[in-house]
Amino acid sequence: MKTKRGTTGMKTIKRMMDHMYWADGRILDALEASKTKDKDLLKLVRHVAVAERVWLSRLQGKGSAQFSLWEETDDLTALRTMFEDNADQYRVYIEGLEESELDEMVDYANQSGVPFRTSARDILSQVLLHGQYHRGQINRALRSGSAEPVQVDYITFARM
């Protein structure tokens, strides 16, 4: 959906967020099926989950200092729980958001403490694009490890 200014509307953001939740779940299913123990791969998956959480925390005005983006893990169950919690919290956040609030500016600091100001719309777009970028990397690593990558393209989701 386009508004007069040519920006992504609430309906489109909700649909793309639904794709993100679906794609996160499919990636986790593929990782479980692969039985991977690749620490770098699992670290990357955790990074996606934590980045989603960091951006949500910023959108909620809670800051993000308590999160470490690049820690190792071998616990897929904990990662799945984090992704599911993220999805639940994003749904609540987005359901409470009005179209006009998408353009409200959010003040936050990055992981280095540098202050920034970005619209909620652009932050949500960042979350969507960042996750998809890394899901491609995860799929490539699965293939390199002789596991089956999983289809996470938006068009596959849209065809369901």
Coordinates of N, CA and C in Angstrom, one line a residue:
M1 N 0.9 -1.2 0.0 CA 0.0 0.0 0.0 C 0.9 1.2 0.0
K2 N 0.6 2.2 -0.8 CA 1.3 3.4 -0.9 C 0.5 4.6 -0.4
T3 N 1.1 5.4 0.4 CA 0.4 6.7 0.8 C 0.8 7.7 -0.2
K4 N 0.3 8.9 -0.1 CA 0.5 10.0 -1.0 C 2.0 10.3 -1.2
R5 N 2.8 10.1 -0.1 CA 4.2 10.4 -0.2 C 5.0 9.2 -0.7
G6 N 4.3 8.1 -1.1 CA 5.0 6.9 -1.7 C 5.7 6.1 -0.6
T7 N 5.2 6.1 0.6 CA 5.8 5.3 1.7 C 5.0 4.0 2.0
T8 N 5.7 3.1 2.6 CA 5.0 1.8 3.0 C 4.0 2.1 4.0
G9 N 2.8 1.6 3.8 CA 1.7 1.8 4.8 C 1.6 0.7 5.8
M10 N 0.8 0.9 6.8 CA 0.6 -0.1 7.9 C 0.3 -1.5 7.4
K11 N -0.6 -1.6 6.5 CA -1.1 -2.9 6.0 C 0.1 -3.7 5.4
T12 N 0.9 -3.0 4.7 CA 2.1 -3.6 4.1 C 3.1 -4.0 5.1
I13 N 3.4 -3.1 6.1 CA 4.3 -3.5 7.1 C 3.8 -4.7 7.9
K14 N 2.6 -4.8 8.3 CA 2.0 -5.9 9.0 C 2.3 -7.2 8.2
R15 N 2.0 -7.1 6.9 CA 2.2 -8.3 6.0 C 3.6 -8.7 5.9
M16 N 4.5 -7.8 5.8 CA 5.9 -8.1 5.7 C 6.4 -8.6 7.1
M17 N 5.9 -8.1 8.2 CA 6.3 -8.6 9.5 C 5.8 -10.1 9.6
D18 N 4.6 -10.4 9.1 CA 4.1 -11.8 9.1 C 5.1 -12.7 8.3
H19 N 5.6 -12.1 7.2 CA 6.6 -12.9 6.4 C 7.9 -13.1 7.3
M20 N 8.3 -12.1 8.0 CA 9.5 -12.3 8.9 C 9.3 -13.4 9.9
Y21 N 8.2 -13.4 10.6 CA 7.9 -14.4 11.6 C 7.9 -15.8 11.0
W22 N 7.3 -15.9 9.8 CA 7.3 -17.2 9.1 C 8.7 -17.6 8.7
A23 N 9.5 -16.7 8.1 CA 10.8 -17.0 7.6 C 11.7 -17.4 8.8
D24 N 11.6 -16.7 9.9 CA 12.4 -17.0 11.1 C 12.1 -18.5 11.5
G25 N 10.8 -18.8 11.5 CA 10.4 -20.2 11.9 C 11.0 -21.2 11.0
R26 N 10.9 -20.9 9.7 CA 11.4 -21.9 8.7 C 12.9 -22.1 8.8
I27 N 13.7 -21.0 9.1 CA 15.1 -21.1 9.3 C 15.4 -22.0 10.5
L28 N 14.7 -21.8 11.6 CA 14.9 -22.6 12.8 C 14.6 -24.0 12.5
D29 N 13.5 -24.3 11.8 CA 13.2 -25.7 11.4 C 14.3 -26.3 10.6
A30 N 14.9 -25.6 9.7 CA 16.0 -26.1 8.8 C 17.2 -26.4 9.7
L31 N 17.5 -25.5 10.6 CA 18.6 -25.7 11.5 C 18.5 -26.9 12.4
E32 N 17.3 -27.1 12.9 CA 17.0 -28.3 13.7 C 17.1 -29.6 12.9
A33 N 16.6 -29.5 11.6 CA 16.7 -30.7 10.8 C 18.2 -31.0 10.4
S34 N 19.0 -30.0 10.3 CA 20.4 -30.2 9.9 C 21.2 -30.7 11.1
K35 N 20.7 -30.5 12.3 CA 21.5 -30.9 13.5 C 22.8 -30.3 13.6
T36 N 22.9 -29.1 13.0 CA 24.2 -28.3 13.0 C 24.7 -28.0 14.4
K37 N 26.0 -28.1 14.5 CA 26.7 -27.6 15.7 C 27.7 -26.5 15.3
D38 N 27.6 -26.0 14.1 CA 28.4 -24.9 13.6 C 28.3 -23.6 14.5
K39 N 29.3 -23.3 15.3 CA 29.2 -22.2 16.2 C 29.0 -20.9 15.5
D40 N 29.7 -20.7 14.4 CA 29.5 -19.4 13.6 C 28.1 -19.3 13.1
L41 N 27.5 -20.3 12.6 CA 26.2 -20.3 12.0 C 25.2 -20.0 13.2
L42 N 25.3 -20.7 14.3 CA 24.4 -20.5 15.4 C 24.5 -19.1 16.0
K43 N 25.8 -18.5 15.9 CA 26.0 -17.2 16.4 C 25.3 -16.2 15.5
L44 N 25.3 -16.4 14.2 CA 24.6 -15.6 13.2 C 23.1 -15.6 13.4
V45 N 22.5 -16.8 13.7 CA 21.1 -16.9 13.9 C 20.7 -16.2 15.2
R46 N 21.5 -16.3 16.2 CA 21.3 -15.6 17.5 C 21.4 -14.1 17.2
H47 N 22.3 -13.6 16.4 CA 22.4 -12.2 16.0 C 21.1 -11.7 15.4
V48 N 20.5 -12.5 14.6 CA 19.2 -12.0 14.0 C 18.2 -11.8 15.1
A49 N 18.1 -12.8 15.9 CA 17.1 -12.8 17.0 C 17.3 -11.6 17.9
V50 N 18.6 -11.4 18.3 CA 18.9 -10.3 19.2 C 18.7 -8.9 18.5
A51 N 19.1 -8.8 17.3 CA 18.9 -7.6 16.5 C 17.4 -7.2 16.5
E52 N 16.5 -8.2 16.2 CA 15.1 -7.9 16.2 C 14.7 -7.4 17.6
R53 N 15.2 -8.0 18.7 CA 14.9 -7.5 20.0 C 15.4 -6.1 20.3
V54 N 16.6 -5.9 19.9 CA 17.2 -4.5 20.1 C 16.4 -3.5 19.4
W55 N 16.0 -3.7 18.2 CA 15.2 -2.6 17.5 C 13.8 -2.5 18.1
L56 N 13.2 -3.6 18.6 CA 11.9 -3.5 19.3 C 12.1 -2.7 20.6
S57 N 13.1 -3.0 21.3 CA 13.4 -2.2 22.5 C 13.5 -0.7 22.3
R58 N 14.2 -0.4 21.2 CA 14.4 1.0 20.8 C 13.0 1.6 20.4
L59 N 12.2 0.9 19.7 CA 10.9 1.4 19.3 C 10.0 1.6 20.5
Q60 N 10.2 0.8 21.5 CA 9.4 0.9 22.8 C 10.0 1.9 23.7
G61 N 11.1 2.6 23.4 CA 11.7 3.6 24.2 C 12.5 3.0 25.4
K62 N 12.9 1.8 25.3 CA 13.6 1.1 26.4 C 15.1 1.1 26.3
G63 N 15.6 1.6 25.1 CA 17.1 1.5 24.9 C 17.5 0.1 24.5
S64 N 18.8 -0.1 24.4 CA 19.3 -1.4 23.9 C 20.6 -1.8 24.5
A65 N 21.0 -1.2 25.6 CA 22.4 -1.4 26.1 C 22.5 -2.8 26.7
Q66 N 21.4 -3.5 27.1 CA 21.5 -4.8 27.8 C 21.7 -5.9 26.8
F67 N 21.8 -5.7 25.5 CA 21.9 -6.8 24.5 C 23.3 -6.8 23.9
S68 N 23.8 -8.0 23.8 CA 25.0 -8.3 23.1 C 24.7 -9.0 21.8
L69 N 25.1 -8.4 20.7 CA 24.7 -8.8 19.4 C 25.4 -10.1 18.9
W70 N 26.6 -10.4 19.4 CA 27.4 -11.4 18.8 C 27.9 -12.4 19.7
E71 N 27.1 -13.0 20.6 CA 27.5 -14.0 21.5 C 27.3 -15.4 20.9
E72 N 28.1 -16.3 21.3 CA 27.9 -17.7 20.8 C 26.7 -18.4 21.6
T73 N 26.2 -19.4 20.9 CA 25.1 -20.2 21.6 C 25.1 -21.5 20.9
D74 N 24.6 -22.5 21.5 CA 24.3 -23.8 20.9 C 22.9 -24.3 21.2
D75 N 22.1 -23.4 21.8 CA 20.8 -23.7 22.3 C 19.7 -23.2 21.3
L76 N 19.3 -24.1 20.4 CA 18.3 -23.8 19.4 C 16.9 -23.6 20.1
T77 N 16.7 -24.3 21.1 CA 15.4 -24.1 21.8 C 15.3 -22.7 22.4
A78 N 16.3 -22.2 23.0 CA 16.3 -20.8 23.5 C 16.2 -19.8 22.4
L79 N 16.8 -20.1 21.2 CA 16.7 -19.2 20.1 C 15.3 -19.2 19.6
R80 N 14.7 -20.3 19.5 CA 13.3 -20.4 19.0 C 12.4 -19.6 20.0
T81 N 12.6 -19.7 21.3 CA 11.8 -19.0 22.2 C 12.0 -17.5 22.1
M82 N 13.3 -17.0 21.8 CA 13.5 -15.6 21.6 C 12.8 -15.1 20.3
F83 N 12.9 -15.9 19.2 CA 12.2 -15.5 18.0 C 10.6 -15.4 18.3
E84 N 10.1 -16.4 19.0 CA 8.7 -16.4 19.2 C 8.3 -15.2 20.1
D85 N 9.1 -14.9 21.2 CA 8.8 -13.7 22.0 C 8.9 -12.4 21.2
N86 N 9.9 -12.4 20.3 CA 10.0 -11.2 19.5 C 8.7 -11.0 18.6
A87 N 8.3 -12.1 18.0 CA 7.1 -12.0 17.2 C 5.9 -11.5 18.0
D88 N 5.7 -12.1 19.2 CA 4.6 -11.7 20.0 C 4.7 -10.2 20.4
Q89 N 5.9 -9.8 20.8 CA 6.0 -8.4 21.2 C 5.9 -7.4 20.0
Y90 N 6.4 -7.8 18.8 CA 6.2 -7.0 17.6 C 4.7 -6.9 17.3
R91 N 4.0 -8.0 17.4 CA 2.6 -7.9 17.1 C 1.8 -7.0 18.0
V92 N 2.1 -7.0 19.3 CA 1.5 -6.1 20.2 C 1.9 -4.6 19.9
Y93 N 3.2 -4.4 19.6 CA 3.6 -3.1 19.3 C 2.9 -2.5 18.0
I94 N 2.9 -3.3 17.0 CA 2.3 -2.9 15.7 C 0.8 -2.7 15.8
E95 N 0.1 -3.6 16.6 CA -1.3 -3.5 16.7 C -1.7 -2.2 17.4
G96 N -0.8 -1.7 18.3 CA -1.0 -0.4 19.0 C -0.6 0.8 18.3
L97 N 0.0 0.6 17.0 CA 0.5 1.7 16.3 C -0.5 2.2 15.2
E98 N -0.6 3.5 15.2 CA -1.4 4.2 14.2 C -0.6 4.5 13.0
E99 N -1.2 4.6 11.8 CA -0.5 4.9 10.6 C 0.3 6.2 10.7
S100 N -0.2 7.2 11.4 CA 0.5 8.4 11.5 C 1.7 8.3 12.4
E101 N 1.7 7.3 13.3 CA 2.9 7.1 14.2 C 4.1 6.5 13.5
L102 N 3.9 6.0 12.3 CA 5.0 5.4 11.5 C 6.1 6.4 11.2
D103 N 5.7 7.7 11.1 CA 6.6 8.7 10.8 C 7.2 9.5 12.0
E104 N 6.7 9.1 13.2 CA 7.3 9.7 14.4 C 8.7 9.2 14.6
M105 N 9.5 10.1 15.0 CA 11.0 9.9 15.2 C 11.2 9.2 16.5
V106 N 12.2 8.3 16.5 CA 12.6 7.5 17.7 C 14.0 7.9 18.0
D107 N 14.3 8.3 19.2 CA 15.6 8.6 19.6 C 16.2 7.4 20.3
Y108 N 17.4 7.1 19.9 CA 18.1 5.9 20.5 C 19.6 6.1 20.3
A109 N 20.3 5.2 20.9 CA 21.8 5.2 20.7 C 22.2 3.8 20.1
N110 N 23.1 3.8 19.2 CA 23.6 2.5 18.7 C 24.4 1.7 19.8
Q111 N 24.9 0.6 19.4 CA 25.7 -0.3 20.4 C 26.9 0.4 20.9
S112 N 27.4 1.4 20.2 CA 28.6 2.2 20.6 C 28.2 3.4 21.4
G113 N 26.9 3.7 21.6 CA 26.5 4.8 22.3 C 26.3 6.1 21.5
V114 N 26.4 6.0 20.2 CA 26.2 7.1 19.3 C 24.7 7.4 19.1
P115 N 24.3 8.6 19.4 CA 22.8 8.9 19.3 C 22.3 9.0 17.9
F116 N 21.1 8.5 17.6 CA 20.5 8.6 16.3 C 19.0 9.0 16.5
R117 N 18.4 9.4 15.4 CA 17.0 9.7 15.4 C 16.5 9.1 14.1
T118 N 15.5 8.2 14.1 CA 15.0 7.5 12.9 C 13.5 7.3 13.1
S119 N 12.8 7.3 12.0 CA 11.3 7.1 12.1 C 11.1 5.6 12.4
A120 N 9.9 5.4 13.0 CA 9.5 4.0 13.3 C 9.4 3.2 12.0
R121 N 8.9 3.9 10.9 CA 8.8 3.2 9.6 C 10.1 2.7 9.1
D122 N 11.1 3.5 9.2 CA 12.5 3.1 8.8 C 13.1 2.1 9.7
I123 N 12.8 2.2 10.9 CA 13.3 1.1 11.8 C 12.7 -0.2 11.5
L124 N 11.4 -0.2 11.3 CA 10.7 -1.5 11.0 C 11.2 -2.0 9.6
S125 N 11.5 -1.1 8.7 CA 12.1 -1.6 7.4 C 13.4 -2.2 7.6
Q126 N 14.2 -1.6 8.5 CA 15.5 -2.1 8.8 C 15.4 -3.5 9.4
V127 N 14.5 -3.7 10.3 CA 14.3 -5.0 10.9 C 14.0 -6.1 9.8
L128 N 13.1 -5.7 9.0 CA 12.7 -6.6 7.9 C 13.9 -7.0 6.9
L129 N 14.6 -6.0 6.5 CA 15.7 -6.2 5.5 C 16.9 -6.8 6.2
H130 N 17.2 -6.4 7.4 CA 18.4 -7.0 8.1 C 18.2 -8.5 8.2
G131 N 17.0 -8.9 8.7 CA 16.7 -10.4 8.9 C 16.8 -11.1 7.6
Q132 N 16.2 -10.6 6.5 CA 16.3 -11.3 5.3 C 17.7 -11.5 4.7
Y133 N 18.5 -10.4 4.9 CA 19.9 -10.5 4.5 C 20.6 -11.6 5.2
H134 N 20.4 -11.7 6.5 CA 21.1 -12.8 7.3 C 20.5 -14.1 7.0
R135 N 19.2 -14.2 6.8 CA 18.6 -15.5 6.4 C 19.3 -16.1 5.2
G136 N 19.6 -15.2 4.2 CA 20.3 -15.7 3.0 C 21.7 -16.2 3.4
Q137 N 22.4 -15.6 4.3 CA 23.7 -16.1 4.8 C 23.6 -17.4 5.5
I138 N 22.5 -17.5 6.3 CA 22.3 -18.8 7.0 C 22.0 -19.9 6.0
N139 N 21.2 -19.6 5.0 CA 20.9 -20.7 4.0 C 22.2 -21.1 3.3
R140 N 23.0 -20.1 3.0 CA 24.3 -20.4 2.3 C 25.2 -21.3 3.2
A141 N 25.2 -21.0 4.5 CA 26.0 -21.8 5.4 C 25.4 -23.2 5.5
L142 N 24.1 -23.3 5.5 CA 23.5 -24.6 5.6 C 23.9 -25.5 4.4
R143 N 23.8 -24.9 3.2 CA 24.2 -25.6 2.0 C 25.7 -25.9 2.0
S144 N 26.6 -25.0 2.5 CA 28.0 -25.3 2.6 C 28.3 -26.5 3.6
G145 N 27.4 -26.7 4.5 CA 27.5 -27.7 5.5 C 26.8 -29.0 5.1
S146 N 26.4 -29.1 3.8 CA 25.7 -30.2 3.2 C 24.3 -30.4 3.8
A147 N 23.7 -29.4 4.3 CA 22.3 -29.4 4.7 C 21.5 -28.7 3.7
E148 N 20.2 -28.9 3.8 CA 19.3 -28.4 2.8 C 18.8 -27.0 3.2
P149 N 19.1 -26.0 2.4 CA 18.6 -24.6 2.7 C 17.1 -24.6 2.6
V150 N 16.5 -23.6 3.1 CA 15.0 -23.5 3.2 C 14.6 -22.3 2.4
Q151 N 13.5 -22.4 1.7 CA 12.9 -21.3 0.9 C 12.3 -20.3 1.9
V152 N 12.8 -19.0 1.9 CA 12.2 -18.0 2.7 C 11.9 -16.7 1.9
D153 N 11.8 -16.9 0.6 CA 11.5 -15.7 -0.2 C 10.1 -15.2 0.1
Y154 N 9.9 -13.9 0.0 CA 8.6 -13.3 0.3 C 7.5 -13.9 -0.6
I155 N 7.8 -14.1 -1.9 CA 6.8 -14.6 -2.8 C 6.3 -16.0 -2.5
T156 N 7.2 -16.8 -1.9 CA 6.8 -18.1 -1.4 C 5.7 -18.0 -0.3
F157 N 6.0 -17.1 0.6 CA 5.1 -16.8 1.7 C 3.7 -16.2 1.1
A158 N 3.8 -15.3 0.2 CA 2.6 -14.7 -0.4 C 1.8 -15.7 -1.1
R159 N 2.3 -16.8 -1.6 CA 1.6 -17.8 -2.4 C 0.8 -18.7 -1.5
M160 N 1.1 -18.7 -0.2 CA 0.4 -19.7 0.7 C -1.1 -19.3 0.9

